[in-house]
Coordinates of C-alpha atoms (C1' of nucleotides) in Angstrom, one line a residue:
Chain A
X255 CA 0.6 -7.6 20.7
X256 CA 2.3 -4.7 18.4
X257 CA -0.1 -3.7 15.3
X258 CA 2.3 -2.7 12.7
X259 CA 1.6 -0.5 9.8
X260 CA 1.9 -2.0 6.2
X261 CA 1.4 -1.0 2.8
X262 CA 2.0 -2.8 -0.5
X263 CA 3.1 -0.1 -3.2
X264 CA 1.9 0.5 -7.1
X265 CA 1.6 1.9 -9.6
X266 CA -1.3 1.2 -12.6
X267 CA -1.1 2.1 -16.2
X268 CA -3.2 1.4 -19.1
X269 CA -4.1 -1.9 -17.8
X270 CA -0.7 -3.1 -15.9
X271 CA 0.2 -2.4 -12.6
X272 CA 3.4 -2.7 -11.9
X273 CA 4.9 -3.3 -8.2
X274 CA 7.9 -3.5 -6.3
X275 CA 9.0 -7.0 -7.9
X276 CA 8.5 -5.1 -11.0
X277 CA 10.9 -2.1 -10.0
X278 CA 13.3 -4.5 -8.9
X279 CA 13.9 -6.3 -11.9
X280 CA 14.0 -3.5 -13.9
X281 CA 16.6 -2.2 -11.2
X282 CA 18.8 -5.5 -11.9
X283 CA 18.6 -5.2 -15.7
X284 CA 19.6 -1.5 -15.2
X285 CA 22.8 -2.5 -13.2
X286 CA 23.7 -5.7 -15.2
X287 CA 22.9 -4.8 -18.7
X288 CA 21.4 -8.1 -19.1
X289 CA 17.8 -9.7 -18.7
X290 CA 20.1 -12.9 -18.3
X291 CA 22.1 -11.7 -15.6
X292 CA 19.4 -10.3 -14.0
X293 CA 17.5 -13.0 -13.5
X294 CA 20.5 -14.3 -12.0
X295 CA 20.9 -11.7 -9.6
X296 CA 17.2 -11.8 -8.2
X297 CA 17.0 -16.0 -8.5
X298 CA 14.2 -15.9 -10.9
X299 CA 14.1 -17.7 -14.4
X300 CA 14.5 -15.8 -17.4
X301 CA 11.6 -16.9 -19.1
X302 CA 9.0 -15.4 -17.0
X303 CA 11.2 -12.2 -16.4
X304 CA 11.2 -11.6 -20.4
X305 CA 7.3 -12.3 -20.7
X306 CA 7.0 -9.6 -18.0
X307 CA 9.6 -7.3 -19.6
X308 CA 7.3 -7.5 -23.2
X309 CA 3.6 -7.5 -20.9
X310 CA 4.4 -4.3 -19.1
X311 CA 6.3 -2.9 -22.2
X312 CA 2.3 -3.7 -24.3
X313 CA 1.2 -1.3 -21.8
X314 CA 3.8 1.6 -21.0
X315 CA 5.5 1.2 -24.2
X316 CA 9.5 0.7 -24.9
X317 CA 11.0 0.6 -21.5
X318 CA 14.2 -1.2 -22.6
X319 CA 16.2 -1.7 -25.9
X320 CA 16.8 -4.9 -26.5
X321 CA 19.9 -6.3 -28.8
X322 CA 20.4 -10.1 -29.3
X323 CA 24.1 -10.8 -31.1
X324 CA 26.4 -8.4 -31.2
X325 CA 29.3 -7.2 -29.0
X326 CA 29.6 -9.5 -25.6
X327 CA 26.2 -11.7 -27.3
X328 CA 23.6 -8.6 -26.8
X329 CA 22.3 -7.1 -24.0
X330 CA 19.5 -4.8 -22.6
X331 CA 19.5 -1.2 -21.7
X332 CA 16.7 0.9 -19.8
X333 CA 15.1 3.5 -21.4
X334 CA 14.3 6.9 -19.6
X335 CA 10.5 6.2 -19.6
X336 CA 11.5 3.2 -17.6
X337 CA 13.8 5.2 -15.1
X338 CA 11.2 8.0 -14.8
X339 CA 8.8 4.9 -13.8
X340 CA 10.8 3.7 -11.4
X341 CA 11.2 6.9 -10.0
X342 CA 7.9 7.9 -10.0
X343 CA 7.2 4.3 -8.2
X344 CA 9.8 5.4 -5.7
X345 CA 8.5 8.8 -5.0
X346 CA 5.2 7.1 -4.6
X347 CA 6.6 4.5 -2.0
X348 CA 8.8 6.9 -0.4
X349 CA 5.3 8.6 0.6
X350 CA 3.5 5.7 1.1
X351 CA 6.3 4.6 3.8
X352 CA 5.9 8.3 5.1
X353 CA 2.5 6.8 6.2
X354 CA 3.3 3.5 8.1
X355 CA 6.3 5.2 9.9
X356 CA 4.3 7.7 11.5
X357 CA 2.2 8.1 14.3
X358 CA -1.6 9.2 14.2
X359 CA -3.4 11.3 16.4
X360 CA -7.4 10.2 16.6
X361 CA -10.1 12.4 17.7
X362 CA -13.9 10.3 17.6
X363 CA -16.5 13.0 16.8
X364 CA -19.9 13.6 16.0
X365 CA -20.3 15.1 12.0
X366 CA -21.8 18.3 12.1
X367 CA -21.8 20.8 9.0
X368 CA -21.0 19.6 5.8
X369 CA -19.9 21.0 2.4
X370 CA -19.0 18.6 0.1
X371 CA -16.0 16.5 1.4
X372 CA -15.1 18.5 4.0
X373 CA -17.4 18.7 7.3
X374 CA -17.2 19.6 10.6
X375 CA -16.7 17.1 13.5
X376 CA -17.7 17.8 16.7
X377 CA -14.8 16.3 19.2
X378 CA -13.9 16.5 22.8
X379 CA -11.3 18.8 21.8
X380 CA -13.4 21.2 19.7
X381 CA -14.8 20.9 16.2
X382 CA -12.3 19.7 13.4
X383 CA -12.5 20.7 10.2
X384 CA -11.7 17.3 8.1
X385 CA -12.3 15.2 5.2
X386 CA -15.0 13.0 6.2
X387 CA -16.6 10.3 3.8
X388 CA -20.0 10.6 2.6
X389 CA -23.4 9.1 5.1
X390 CA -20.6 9.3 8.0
X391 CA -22.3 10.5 11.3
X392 CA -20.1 8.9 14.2
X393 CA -16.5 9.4 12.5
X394 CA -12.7 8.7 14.3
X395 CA -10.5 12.0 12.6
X396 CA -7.1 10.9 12.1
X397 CA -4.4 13.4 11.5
X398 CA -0.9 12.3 10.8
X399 CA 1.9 13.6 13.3
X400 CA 4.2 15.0 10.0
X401 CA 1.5 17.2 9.4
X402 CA 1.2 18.9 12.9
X403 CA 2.7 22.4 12.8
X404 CA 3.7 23.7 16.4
X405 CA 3.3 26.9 16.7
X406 CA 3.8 29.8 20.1
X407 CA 0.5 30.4 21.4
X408 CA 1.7 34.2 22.2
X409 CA 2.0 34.7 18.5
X410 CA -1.0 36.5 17.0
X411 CA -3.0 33.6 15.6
X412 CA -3.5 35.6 12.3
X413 CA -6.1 33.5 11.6
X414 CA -6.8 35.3 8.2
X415 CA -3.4 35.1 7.0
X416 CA -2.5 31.0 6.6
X417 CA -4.5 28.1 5.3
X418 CA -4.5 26.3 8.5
X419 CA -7.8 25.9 10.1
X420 CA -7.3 23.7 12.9
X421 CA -5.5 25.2 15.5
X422 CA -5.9 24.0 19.2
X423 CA -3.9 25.0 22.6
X424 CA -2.6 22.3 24.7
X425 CA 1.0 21.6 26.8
X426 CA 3.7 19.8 26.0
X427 CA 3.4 16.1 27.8
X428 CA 6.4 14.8 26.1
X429 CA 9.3 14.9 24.0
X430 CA 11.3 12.1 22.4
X431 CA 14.3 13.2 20.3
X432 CA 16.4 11.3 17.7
X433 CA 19.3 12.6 16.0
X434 CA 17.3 14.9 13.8
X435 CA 13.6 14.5 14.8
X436 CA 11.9 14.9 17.8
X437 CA 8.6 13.9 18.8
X438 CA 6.2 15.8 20.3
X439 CA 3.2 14.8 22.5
X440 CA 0.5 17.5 23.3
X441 CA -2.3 17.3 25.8
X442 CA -5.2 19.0 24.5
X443 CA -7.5 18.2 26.9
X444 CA -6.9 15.6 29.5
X445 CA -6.4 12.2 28.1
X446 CA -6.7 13.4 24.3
X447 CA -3.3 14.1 22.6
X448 CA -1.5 15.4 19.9
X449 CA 1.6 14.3 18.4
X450 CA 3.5 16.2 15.7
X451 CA 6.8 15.5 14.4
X452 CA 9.4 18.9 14.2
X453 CA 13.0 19.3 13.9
X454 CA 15.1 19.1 16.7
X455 CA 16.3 22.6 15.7
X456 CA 12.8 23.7 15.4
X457 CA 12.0 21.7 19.4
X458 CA 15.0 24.9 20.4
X459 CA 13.7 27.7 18.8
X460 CA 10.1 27.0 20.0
X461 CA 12.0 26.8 23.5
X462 CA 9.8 23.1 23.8
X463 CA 9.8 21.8 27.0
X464 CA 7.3 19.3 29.4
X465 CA 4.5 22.1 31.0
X466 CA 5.0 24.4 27.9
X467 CA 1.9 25.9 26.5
X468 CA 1.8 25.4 22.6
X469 CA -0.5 25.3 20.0
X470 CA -0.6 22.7 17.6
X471 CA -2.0 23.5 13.8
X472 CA -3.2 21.0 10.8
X473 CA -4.7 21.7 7.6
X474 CA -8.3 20.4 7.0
X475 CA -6.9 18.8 3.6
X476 CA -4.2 16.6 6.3
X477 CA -7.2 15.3 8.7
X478 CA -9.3 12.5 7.3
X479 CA -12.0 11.0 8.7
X480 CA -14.1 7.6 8.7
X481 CA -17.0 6.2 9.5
X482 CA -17.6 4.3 12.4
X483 CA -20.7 2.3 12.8
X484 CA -21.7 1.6 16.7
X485 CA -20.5 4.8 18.4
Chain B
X154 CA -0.6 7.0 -20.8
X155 CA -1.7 7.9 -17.5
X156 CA -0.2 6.8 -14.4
X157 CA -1.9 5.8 -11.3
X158 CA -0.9 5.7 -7.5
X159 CA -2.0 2.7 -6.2
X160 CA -1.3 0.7 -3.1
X161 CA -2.7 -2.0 -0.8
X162 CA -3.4 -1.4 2.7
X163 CA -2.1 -4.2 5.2
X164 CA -1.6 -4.4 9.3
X165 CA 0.6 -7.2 10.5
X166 CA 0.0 -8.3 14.1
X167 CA 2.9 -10.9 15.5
X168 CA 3.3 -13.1 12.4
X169 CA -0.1 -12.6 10.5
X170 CA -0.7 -9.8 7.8
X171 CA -4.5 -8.9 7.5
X172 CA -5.8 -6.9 4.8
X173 CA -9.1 -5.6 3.0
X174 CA -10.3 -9.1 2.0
X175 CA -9.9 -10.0 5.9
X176 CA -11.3 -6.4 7.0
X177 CA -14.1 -7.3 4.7
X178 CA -15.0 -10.7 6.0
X179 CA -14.9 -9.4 9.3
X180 CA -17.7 -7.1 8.2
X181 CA -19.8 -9.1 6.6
X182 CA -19.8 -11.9 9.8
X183 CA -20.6 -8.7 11.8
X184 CA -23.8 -7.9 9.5
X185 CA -24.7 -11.2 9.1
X186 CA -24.0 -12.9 12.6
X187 CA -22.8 -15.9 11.3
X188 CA -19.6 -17.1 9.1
X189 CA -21.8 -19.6 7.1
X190 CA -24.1 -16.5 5.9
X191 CA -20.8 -14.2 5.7
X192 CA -19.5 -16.6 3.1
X193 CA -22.4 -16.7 1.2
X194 CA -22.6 -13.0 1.2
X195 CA -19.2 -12.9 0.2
X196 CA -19.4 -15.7 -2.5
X197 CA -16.7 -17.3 -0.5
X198 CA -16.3 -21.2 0.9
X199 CA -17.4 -21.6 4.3
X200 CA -14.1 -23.8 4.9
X201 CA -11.5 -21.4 4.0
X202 CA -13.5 -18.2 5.4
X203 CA -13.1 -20.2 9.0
X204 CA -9.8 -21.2 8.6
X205 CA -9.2 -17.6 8.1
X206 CA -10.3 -16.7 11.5
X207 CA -9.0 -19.4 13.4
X208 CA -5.5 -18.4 11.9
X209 CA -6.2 -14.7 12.8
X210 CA -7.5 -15.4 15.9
X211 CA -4.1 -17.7 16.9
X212 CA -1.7 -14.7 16.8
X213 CA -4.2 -11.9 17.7
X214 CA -6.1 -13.8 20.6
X215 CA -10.0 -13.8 20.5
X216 CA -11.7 -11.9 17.7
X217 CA -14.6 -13.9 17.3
X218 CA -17.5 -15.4 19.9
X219 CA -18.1 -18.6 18.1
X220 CA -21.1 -20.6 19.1
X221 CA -22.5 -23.9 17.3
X222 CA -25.7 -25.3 19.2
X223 CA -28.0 -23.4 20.7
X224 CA -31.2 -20.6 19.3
X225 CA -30.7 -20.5 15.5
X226 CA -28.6 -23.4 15.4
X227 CA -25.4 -20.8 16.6
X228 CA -23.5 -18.1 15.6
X229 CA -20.4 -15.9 15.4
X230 CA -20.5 -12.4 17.0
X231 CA -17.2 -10.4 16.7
X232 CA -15.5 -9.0 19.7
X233 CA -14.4 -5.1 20.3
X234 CA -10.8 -6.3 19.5
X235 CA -11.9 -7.4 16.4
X236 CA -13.9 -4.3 15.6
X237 CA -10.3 -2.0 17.0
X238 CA -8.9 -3.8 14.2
X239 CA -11.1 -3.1 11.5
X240 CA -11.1 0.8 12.6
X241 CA -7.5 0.7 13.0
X242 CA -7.8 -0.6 8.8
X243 CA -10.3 1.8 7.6
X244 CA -7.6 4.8 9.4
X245 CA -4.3 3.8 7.9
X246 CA -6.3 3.0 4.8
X247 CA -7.6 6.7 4.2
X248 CA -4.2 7.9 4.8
X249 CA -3.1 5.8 1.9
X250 CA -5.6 6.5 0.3
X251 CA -4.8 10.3 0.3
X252 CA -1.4 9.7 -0.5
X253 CA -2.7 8.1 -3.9
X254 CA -5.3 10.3 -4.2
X255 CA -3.4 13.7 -4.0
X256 CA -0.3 15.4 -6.5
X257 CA 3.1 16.0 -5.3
X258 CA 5.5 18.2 -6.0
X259 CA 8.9 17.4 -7.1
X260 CA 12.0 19.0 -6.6
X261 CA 15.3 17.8 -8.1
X262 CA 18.7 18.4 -5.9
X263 CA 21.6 17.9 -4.3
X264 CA 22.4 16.9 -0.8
X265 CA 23.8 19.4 1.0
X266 CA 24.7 19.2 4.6
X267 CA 23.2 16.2 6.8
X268 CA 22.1 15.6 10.2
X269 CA 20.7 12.2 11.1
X270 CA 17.7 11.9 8.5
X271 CA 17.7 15.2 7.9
X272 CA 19.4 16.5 5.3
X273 CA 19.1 19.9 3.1
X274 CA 18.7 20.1 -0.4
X275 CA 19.7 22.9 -3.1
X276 CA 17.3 22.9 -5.7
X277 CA 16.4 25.1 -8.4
X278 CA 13.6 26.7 -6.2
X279 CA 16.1 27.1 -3.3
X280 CA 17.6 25.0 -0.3
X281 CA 14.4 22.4 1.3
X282 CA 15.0 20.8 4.5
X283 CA 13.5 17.4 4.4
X284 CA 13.9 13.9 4.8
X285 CA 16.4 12.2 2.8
X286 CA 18.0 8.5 2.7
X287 CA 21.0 7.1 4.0
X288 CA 24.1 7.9 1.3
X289 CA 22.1 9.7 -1.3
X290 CA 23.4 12.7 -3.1
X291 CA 21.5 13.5 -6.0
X292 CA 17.8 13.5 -5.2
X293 CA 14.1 14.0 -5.9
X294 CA 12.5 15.5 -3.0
X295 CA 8.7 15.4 -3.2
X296 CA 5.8 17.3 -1.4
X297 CA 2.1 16.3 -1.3
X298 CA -0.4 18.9 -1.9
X299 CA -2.0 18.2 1.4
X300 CA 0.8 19.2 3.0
X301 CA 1.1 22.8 1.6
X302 CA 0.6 25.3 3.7
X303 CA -0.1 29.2 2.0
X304 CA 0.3 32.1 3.9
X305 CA 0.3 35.6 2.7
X306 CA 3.5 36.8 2.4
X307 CA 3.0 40.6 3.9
X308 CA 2.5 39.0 7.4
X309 CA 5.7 38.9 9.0
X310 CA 7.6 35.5 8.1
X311 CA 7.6 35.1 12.1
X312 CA 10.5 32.3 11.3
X313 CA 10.7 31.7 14.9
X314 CA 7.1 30.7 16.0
X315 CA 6.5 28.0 14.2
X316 CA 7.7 24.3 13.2
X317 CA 7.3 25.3 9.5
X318 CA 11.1 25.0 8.1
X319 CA 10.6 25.2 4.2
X320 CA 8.9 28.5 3.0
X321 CA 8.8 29.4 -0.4
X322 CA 7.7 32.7 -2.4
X323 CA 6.0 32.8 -5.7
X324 CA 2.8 33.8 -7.5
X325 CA -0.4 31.8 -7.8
X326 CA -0.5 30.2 -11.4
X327 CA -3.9 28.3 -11.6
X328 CA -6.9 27.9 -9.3
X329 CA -8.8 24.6 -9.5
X330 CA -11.8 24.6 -7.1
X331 CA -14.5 21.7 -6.4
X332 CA -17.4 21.8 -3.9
X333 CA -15.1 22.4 -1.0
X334 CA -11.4 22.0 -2.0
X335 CA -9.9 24.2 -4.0
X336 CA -6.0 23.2 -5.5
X337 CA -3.8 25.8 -5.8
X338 CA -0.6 25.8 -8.1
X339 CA 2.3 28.0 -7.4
X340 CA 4.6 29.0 -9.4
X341 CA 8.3 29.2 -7.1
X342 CA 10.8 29.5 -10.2
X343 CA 10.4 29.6 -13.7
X344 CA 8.7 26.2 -14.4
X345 CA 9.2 25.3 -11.0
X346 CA 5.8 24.9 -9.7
X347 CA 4.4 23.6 -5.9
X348 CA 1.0 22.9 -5.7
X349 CA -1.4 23.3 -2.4
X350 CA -4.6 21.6 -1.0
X351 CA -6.8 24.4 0.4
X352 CA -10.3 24.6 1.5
X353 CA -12.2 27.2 -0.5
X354 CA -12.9 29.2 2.5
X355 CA -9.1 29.6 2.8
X356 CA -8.6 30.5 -1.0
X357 CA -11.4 33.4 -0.4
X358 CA -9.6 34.6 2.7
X359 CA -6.6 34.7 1.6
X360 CA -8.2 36.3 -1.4
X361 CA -6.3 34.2 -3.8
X362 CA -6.5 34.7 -7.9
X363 CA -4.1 34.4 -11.2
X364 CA -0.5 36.2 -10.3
X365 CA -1.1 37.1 -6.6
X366 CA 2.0 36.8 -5.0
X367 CA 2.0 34.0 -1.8
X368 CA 3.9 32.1 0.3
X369 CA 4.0 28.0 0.3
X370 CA 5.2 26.0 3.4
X371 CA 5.5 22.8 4.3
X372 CA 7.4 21.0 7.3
X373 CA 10.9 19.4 7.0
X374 CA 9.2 16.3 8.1
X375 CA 6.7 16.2 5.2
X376 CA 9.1 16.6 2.5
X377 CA 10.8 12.9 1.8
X378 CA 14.0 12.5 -0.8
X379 CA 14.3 9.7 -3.0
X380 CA 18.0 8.7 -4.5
X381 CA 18.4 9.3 -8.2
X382 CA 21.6 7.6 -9.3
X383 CA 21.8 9.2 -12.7
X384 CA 22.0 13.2 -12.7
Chain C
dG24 C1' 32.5 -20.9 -40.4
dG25 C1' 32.3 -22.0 -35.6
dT26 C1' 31.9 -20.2 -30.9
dC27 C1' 29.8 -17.6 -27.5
dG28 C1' 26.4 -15.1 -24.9
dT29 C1' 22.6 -12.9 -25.5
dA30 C1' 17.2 -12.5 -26.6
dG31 C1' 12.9 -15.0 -27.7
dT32 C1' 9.5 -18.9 -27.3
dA33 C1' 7.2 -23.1 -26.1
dT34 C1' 6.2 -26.7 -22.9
dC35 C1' 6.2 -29.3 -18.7
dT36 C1' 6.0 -29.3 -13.8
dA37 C1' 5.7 -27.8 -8.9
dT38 C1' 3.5 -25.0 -5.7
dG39 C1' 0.1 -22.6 -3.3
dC40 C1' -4.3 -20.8 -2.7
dC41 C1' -9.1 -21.5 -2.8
dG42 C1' -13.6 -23.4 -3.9
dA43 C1' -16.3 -27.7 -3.4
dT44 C1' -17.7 -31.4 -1.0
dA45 C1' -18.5 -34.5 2.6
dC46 C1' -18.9 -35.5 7.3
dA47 C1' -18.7 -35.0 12.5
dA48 C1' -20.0 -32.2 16.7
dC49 C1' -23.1 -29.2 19.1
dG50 C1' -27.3 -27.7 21.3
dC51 C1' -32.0 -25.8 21.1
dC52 C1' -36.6 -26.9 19.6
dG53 C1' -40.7 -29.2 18.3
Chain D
dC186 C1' -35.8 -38.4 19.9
dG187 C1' -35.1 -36.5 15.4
dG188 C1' -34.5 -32.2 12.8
dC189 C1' -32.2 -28.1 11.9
dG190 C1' -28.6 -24.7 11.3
dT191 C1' -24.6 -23.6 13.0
dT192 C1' -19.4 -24.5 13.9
dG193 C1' -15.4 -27.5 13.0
dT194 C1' -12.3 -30.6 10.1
dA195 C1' -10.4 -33.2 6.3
dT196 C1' -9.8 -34.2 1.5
dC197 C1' -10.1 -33.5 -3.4
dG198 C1' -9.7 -30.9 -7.6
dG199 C1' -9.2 -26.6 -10.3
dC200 C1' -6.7 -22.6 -11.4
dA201 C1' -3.1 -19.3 -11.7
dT202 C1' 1.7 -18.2 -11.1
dA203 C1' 6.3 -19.2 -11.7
dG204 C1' 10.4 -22.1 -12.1
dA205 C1' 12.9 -25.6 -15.1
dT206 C1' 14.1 -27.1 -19.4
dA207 C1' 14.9 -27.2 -24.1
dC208 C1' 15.3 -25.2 -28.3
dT209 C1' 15.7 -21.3 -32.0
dA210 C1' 17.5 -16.7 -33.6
dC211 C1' 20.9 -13.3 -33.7
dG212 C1' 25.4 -11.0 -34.6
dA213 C1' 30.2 -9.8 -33.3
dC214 C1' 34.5 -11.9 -32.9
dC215 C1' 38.1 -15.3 -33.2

DNA sequence: GGTCGTAGTATCTATGCCGATACAACGCCG
DNA sequence: CGGCGTTGTATCGGCATAGATACTACGACC
């Protein structure tokens, strides 16, 4: 039984939200010049494509030009406000995806100090500074393994001079490379690990290797935290 | 007109996709102890609220300890898969939730060399290593906030010790500070700004203010490229 | 002027999801 | 033994979404 992450992507404006069936259509009407055609492409009728077409366009305002007669019968044409929408949904699902690809690293704490949304949690690997939602007292951190930075524990930790403020030691457990990416597991303490995601190129100059002490950095803004009820 | 990142958070488990309305029914049978008074709570049918869980249960095995009979006439008590799942939920929902929730930076570009899903990008601001699709050339690259790291550029770049592949010089531009977060815009280029996610203790060490000069970071594997076919 | 392919609009129908309802099964309890 | 509150199951009807269909409007081009 393989829990799979997923993620429905959108994007709300004035009243509309527009999703990935949205994007699409506008996508065919961009590549076939025609709300007609489009439908075609993507099997739907026209008739509900148009009334969408005119529903979102109430809301965002004109996204395509529309011409009925004329040269080859008519046709429609994107505007730029609907290409920097479907870019911006892009942008937005290129991140979202981000999310469901990647692995998670999850430390269960106890909250301790708090200042607004950020608090302290108390963990078997130290105390994490994290978002944590409000009333949470038993919390699970999650950090995500693309925001891990690896760095050489013999480095000065120039704790002054960055704005990462979780930094733990640990050793390299394991290391699973693709062709550009290689993934990183670090013991912290014994049974609680770290992944992080780096560069291949970036796994050879930090010399990465199973037994190799490193120490693995996130930003409090990249650890968020929630609230779990029986601890 | 503003826009709005939104999403919906899903897991799919061998066949069945549960989301917040499921998460949420599981909750309320768990405060209530019984689906007939988790229904009610929800203003939901019994019928369809049953058949819920019978069709989750079928592809992720026992969620629920159903008994009818017995003191009080019976009940439903969830099991510690079912309340795995719900955690596993509330996680990968507040890291969608911060991916809505925080700004991006955007970088327009060109691809420049590739390796695997790697690629590097030449932008106005400089090249960025980051993640790019398959067969795309000219490109938005975009960076959340959260994933910003600032550094003070006197320290020694110290390119070698860390996993940190994209580092960027420019002078701070605007400070934004809540209760515990303070946001951070950079200016890199003329116009060309990157925005950071720090804590405020980091924007007092690092003594941040108004045309300071500093450093912005972010790992290869935080920065994701989408395709922009028109220039 | 007729043709053609487009946009625009209205209406009917199929489908799927869900609430509502009704009824059986179960087991303790008075 | 009957009552009660639960789980379990089947069926009906409402509602929203979307496809299907039919028809009008438009304007260049033959």
């Amino acid at each position: 039984m393989t829990i799979e992450k997923e993620y429905s992507t959108k994007l709300s404006i004035d009243g509309v939200t527009v999703d990935r069936r949205d994007v699409e259509m506008l996508a065919a009407i961009d590549r076939r010049g025609s709300m007609h055609a489009a439908a075609d492409d993507l099997g739907r009728s026209y008739a509900r494509l148009q009334n969408r077409v005119v529903e979102i366009e109430e809301a965002v305002g004109p996204i395509t030009e529309r011409r009925r007669g004329g040269p080859g019968g008519g046709g429609t044409e994107l505007t730029e406000t609907a290409r920097d929408l479907c870019r911006q949904f892009d942008r937005h699902d290129a991140e979202l995806d981000g999310v469901a690809r990647v692995t998670e690293s999850v430390f269960s704490g106890t909250v301790r100090e708090r200042t607004g949304e950020l608090a302290t949690v108390d963990s078997a690997v130290g105390s994490i500074l994290a978002l944590v939602p409000d009333g949470a007292s038993e919390v699970q951190v999650s950090v995500r393994s693309d925001a891990v930075v690896l760095t050489d524990p013999d480095e000065t930790p120039r704790a002054d001079g960055t704005s990462l403020r979780n930094r733990f030691t640990g050793t390299v457990d394991r290391l699973e490379s693709g062709d550009a990416i290689t993934r990183v597991t670090v013991e912290l303490e014994a049974d609680r690990p770290i992944q992080a995601l780096i560069t291949n190129a970036s796994a050879d100059r930090l010399t990465l290797e199973p037994g190799r002490s490193i120490a693995a950095s996130f930003k409090a803004t990249a650890a968020r935290a929630i609230a779990v009820d029986s601890p």
